[in-house]
Short mmCIF file of C-alpha atoms in Angstrom, two decimals:
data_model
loop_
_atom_site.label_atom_id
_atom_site.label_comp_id
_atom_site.label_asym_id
_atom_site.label_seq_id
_atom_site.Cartn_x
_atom_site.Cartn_y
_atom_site.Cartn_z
CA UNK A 1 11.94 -21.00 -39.79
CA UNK A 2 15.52 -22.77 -39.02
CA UNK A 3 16.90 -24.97 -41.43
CA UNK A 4 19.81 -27.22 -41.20
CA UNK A 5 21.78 -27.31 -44.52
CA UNK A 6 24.52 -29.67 -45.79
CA UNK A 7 28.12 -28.69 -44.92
CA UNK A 8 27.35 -25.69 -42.75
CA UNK A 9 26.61 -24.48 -38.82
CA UNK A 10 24.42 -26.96 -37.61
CA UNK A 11 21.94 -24.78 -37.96
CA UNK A 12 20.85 -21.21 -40.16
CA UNK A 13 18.06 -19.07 -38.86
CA UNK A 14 16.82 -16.31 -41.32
CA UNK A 15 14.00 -14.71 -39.36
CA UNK A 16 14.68 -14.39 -35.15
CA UNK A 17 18.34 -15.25 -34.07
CA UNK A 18 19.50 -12.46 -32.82
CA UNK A 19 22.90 -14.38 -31.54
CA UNK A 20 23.74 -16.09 -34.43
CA UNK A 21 26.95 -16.48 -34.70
CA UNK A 22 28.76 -19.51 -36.15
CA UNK A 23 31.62 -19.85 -34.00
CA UNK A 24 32.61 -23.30 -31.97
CA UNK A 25 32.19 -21.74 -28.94
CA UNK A 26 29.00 -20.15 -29.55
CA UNK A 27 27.18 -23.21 -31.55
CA UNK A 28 27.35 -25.06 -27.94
CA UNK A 29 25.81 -22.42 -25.91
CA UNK A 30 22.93 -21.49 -28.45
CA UNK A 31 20.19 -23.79 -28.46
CA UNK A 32 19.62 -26.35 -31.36
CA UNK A 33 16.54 -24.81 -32.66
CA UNK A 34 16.11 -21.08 -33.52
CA UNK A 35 12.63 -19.21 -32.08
CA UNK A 36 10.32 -16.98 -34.25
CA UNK A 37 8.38 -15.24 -31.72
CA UNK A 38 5.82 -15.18 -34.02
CA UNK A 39 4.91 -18.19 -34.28
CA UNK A 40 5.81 -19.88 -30.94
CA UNK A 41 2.90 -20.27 -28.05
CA UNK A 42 3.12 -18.02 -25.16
CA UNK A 43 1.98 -18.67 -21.54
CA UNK A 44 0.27 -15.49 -20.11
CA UNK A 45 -1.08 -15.31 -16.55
CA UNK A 46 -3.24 -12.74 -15.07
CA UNK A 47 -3.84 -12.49 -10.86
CA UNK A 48 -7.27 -11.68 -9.12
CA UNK A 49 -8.09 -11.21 -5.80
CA UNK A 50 -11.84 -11.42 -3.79
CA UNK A 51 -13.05 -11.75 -0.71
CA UNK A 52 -15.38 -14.68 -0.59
CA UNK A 53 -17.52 -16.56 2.47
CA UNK A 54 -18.53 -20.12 2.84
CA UNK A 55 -19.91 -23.14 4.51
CA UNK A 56 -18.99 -26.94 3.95
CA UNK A 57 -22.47 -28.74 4.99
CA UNK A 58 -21.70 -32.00 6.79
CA UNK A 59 -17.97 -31.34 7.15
CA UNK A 60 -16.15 -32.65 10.20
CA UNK A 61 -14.02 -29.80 11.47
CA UNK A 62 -14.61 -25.59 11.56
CA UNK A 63 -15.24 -24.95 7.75
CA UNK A 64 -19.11 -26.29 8.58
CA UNK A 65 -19.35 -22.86 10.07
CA UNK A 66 -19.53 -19.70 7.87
CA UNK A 67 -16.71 -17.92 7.70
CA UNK A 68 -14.52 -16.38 4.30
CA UNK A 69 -11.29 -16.08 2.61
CA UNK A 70 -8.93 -13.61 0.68
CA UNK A 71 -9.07 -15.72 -2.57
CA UNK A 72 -6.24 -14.88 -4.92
CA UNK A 73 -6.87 -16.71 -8.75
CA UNK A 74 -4.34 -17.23 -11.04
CA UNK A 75 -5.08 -17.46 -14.53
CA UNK A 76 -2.84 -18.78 -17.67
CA UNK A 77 -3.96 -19.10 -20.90
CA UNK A 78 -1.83 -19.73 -24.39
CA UNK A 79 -2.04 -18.55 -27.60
CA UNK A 80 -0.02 -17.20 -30.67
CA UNK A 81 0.70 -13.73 -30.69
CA UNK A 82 -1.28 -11.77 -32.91
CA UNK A 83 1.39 -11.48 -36.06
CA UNK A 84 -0.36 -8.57 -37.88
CA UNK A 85 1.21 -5.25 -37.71
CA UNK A 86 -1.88 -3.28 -38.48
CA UNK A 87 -3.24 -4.75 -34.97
CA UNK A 88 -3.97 -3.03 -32.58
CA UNK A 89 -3.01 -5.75 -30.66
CA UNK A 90 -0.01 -6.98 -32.53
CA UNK A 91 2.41 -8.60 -30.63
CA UNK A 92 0.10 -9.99 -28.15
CA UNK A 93 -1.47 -13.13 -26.80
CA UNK A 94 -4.62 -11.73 -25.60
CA UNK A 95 -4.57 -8.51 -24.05
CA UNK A 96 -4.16 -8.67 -20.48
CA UNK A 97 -7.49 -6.27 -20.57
CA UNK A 98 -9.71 -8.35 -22.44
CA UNK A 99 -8.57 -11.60 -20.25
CA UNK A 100 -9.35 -9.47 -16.70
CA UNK A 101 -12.58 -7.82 -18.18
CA UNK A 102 -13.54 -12.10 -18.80
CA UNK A 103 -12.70 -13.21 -14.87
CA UNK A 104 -14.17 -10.19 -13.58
CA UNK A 105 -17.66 -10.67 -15.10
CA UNK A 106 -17.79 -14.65 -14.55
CA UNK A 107 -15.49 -14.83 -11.12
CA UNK A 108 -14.53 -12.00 -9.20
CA UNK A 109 -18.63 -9.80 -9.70
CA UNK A 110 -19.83 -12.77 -8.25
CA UNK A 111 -18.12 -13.91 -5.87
CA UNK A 112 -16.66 -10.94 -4.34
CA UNK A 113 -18.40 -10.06 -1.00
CA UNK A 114 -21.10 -13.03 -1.41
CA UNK A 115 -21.52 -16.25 0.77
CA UNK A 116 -21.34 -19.23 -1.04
CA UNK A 117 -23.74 -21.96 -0.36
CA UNK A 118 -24.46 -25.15 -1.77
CA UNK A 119 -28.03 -25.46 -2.52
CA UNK A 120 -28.34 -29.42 -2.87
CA UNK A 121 -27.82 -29.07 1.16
CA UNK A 122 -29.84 -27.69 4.23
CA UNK A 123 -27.57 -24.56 3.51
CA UNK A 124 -30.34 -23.73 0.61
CA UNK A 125 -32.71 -22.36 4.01
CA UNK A 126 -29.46 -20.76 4.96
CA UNK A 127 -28.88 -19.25 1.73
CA UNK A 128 -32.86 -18.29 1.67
CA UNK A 129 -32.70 -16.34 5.02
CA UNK A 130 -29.56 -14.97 4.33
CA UNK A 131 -30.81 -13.38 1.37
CA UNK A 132 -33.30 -12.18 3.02
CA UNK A 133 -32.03 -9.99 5.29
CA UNK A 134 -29.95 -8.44 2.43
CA UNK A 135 -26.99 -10.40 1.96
CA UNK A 136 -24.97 -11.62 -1.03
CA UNK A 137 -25.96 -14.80 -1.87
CA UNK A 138 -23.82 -16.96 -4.42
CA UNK A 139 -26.14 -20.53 -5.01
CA UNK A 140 -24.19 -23.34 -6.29
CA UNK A 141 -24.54 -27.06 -7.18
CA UNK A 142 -21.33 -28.19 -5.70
CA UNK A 143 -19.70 -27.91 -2.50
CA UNK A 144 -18.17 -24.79 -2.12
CA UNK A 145 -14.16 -26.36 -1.59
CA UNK A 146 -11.82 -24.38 -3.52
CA UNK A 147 -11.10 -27.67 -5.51
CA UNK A 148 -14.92 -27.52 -6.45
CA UNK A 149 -14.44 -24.08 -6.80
CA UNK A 150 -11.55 -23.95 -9.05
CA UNK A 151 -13.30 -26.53 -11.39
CA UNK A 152 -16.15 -24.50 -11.71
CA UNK A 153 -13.91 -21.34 -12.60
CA UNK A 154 -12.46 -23.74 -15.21
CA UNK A 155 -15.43 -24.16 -17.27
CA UNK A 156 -16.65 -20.51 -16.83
CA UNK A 157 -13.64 -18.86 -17.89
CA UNK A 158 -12.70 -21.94 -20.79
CA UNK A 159 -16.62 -21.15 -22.30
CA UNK A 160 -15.51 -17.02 -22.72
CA UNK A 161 -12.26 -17.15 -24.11
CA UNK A 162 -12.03 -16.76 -28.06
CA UNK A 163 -11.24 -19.75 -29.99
CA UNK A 164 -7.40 -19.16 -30.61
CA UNK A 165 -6.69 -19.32 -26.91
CA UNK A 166 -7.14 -22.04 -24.62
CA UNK A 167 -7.06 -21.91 -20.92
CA UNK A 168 -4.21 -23.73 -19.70
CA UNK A 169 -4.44 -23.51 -15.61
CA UNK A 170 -5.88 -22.21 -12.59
CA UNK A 171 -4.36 -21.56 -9.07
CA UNK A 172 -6.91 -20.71 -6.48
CA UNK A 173 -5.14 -19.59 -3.49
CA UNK A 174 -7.27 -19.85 -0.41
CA UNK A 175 -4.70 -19.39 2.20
CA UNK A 176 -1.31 -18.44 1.86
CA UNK A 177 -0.29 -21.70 2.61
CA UNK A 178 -3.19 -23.68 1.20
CA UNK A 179 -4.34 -23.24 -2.55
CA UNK A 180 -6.17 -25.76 -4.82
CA UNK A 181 -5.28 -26.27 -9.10
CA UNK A 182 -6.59 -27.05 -12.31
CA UNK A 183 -4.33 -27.81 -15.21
CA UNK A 184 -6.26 -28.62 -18.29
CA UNK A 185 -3.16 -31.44 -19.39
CA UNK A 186 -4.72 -33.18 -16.60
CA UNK A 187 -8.19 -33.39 -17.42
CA UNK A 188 -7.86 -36.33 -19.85
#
């Protein structure tokens, strides 16, 4: 931890400071506050991509028809590192392994290669023949927009994670130019 004592530098840092050095010049280019690694929260982010058809029901321009998308995901969660050197994961927020192994089992399985349909629609006799004649089928309750989609994501991935790390945003990128987000500081 940093301290600030009477009559010295405006600041002493015993643990993490690896420039610490008193000098005029140097006490105006450092930072005010010194930075444990240890015990600050990190921002990780992990990419995914999957190849995913769809069909808006009742929508007004060509998404009504079925067609699909190169999805790339973004996700970053936070977290302490681990501060245990008998870890075997010391060091780290979650390991990038354990996050992936996570959004491949409730995102990328699923929805990779399927057609996703909204079942509260006509698309539910869609979905039925579809299935049918051997396709993947993905039946949801929602809309299929990547804004419905990303939401959904949200609470998948959020109910997986362990309790020390919290999910902090998702990027869905439909298009390269088009992408929809959820950013948990927003959902208050």
């Amino acid at each position: 931890k940093c301290t600030k004592e009477k009559n010295s530098a405006p600041f002493s840092c015993k643990k993490l400071c690896p420039l610490q050095d008193n000098s005029k010049k140097m006490r105006n280019l450092l930072p005010k506050i010194c930075i444990n690694a240890m015990d600050s929260i990190i921002r990780i982010t992990k990419e995914f991509t999957f190849e995913t058809g769809h069909a808006l029901h009742g929508y007004d321009g060509l998404c009504k028809n079925v067609h699909g998308h190169s999805y790339k995901l973004s996700v970053s969660v936070k977290g302490r590192p681990i501060n245990d050197p008998n870890h075997v994961k010391n060091g780290m927020v979650i390991d990038f392994s354990d996050l992936k192994k996570i959004v491949k089992e409730e995102i990328v399985v699923p929805f990779d290669h399927a057609t996703v349909l909204n079942i509260n629609t006509p698309h539910k006799e869609l979905a039925d023949e579809m299935e049918q004649r051997g396709h993947k089928i993905l039946r949801v309750n929602y809309q299929p927009t990547s804004e419905m989609m990303v939401t959904d994501f949200a609470k998948k991935i959020s109910a997986r994670l362990p309790k020390n790390i919290v999910l902090v945003g998702l990027k869905l990128r439909e298009t390269e130019t088009s992408f929809a987000e959820w950013l948990a500081e927003e959902q208050h």
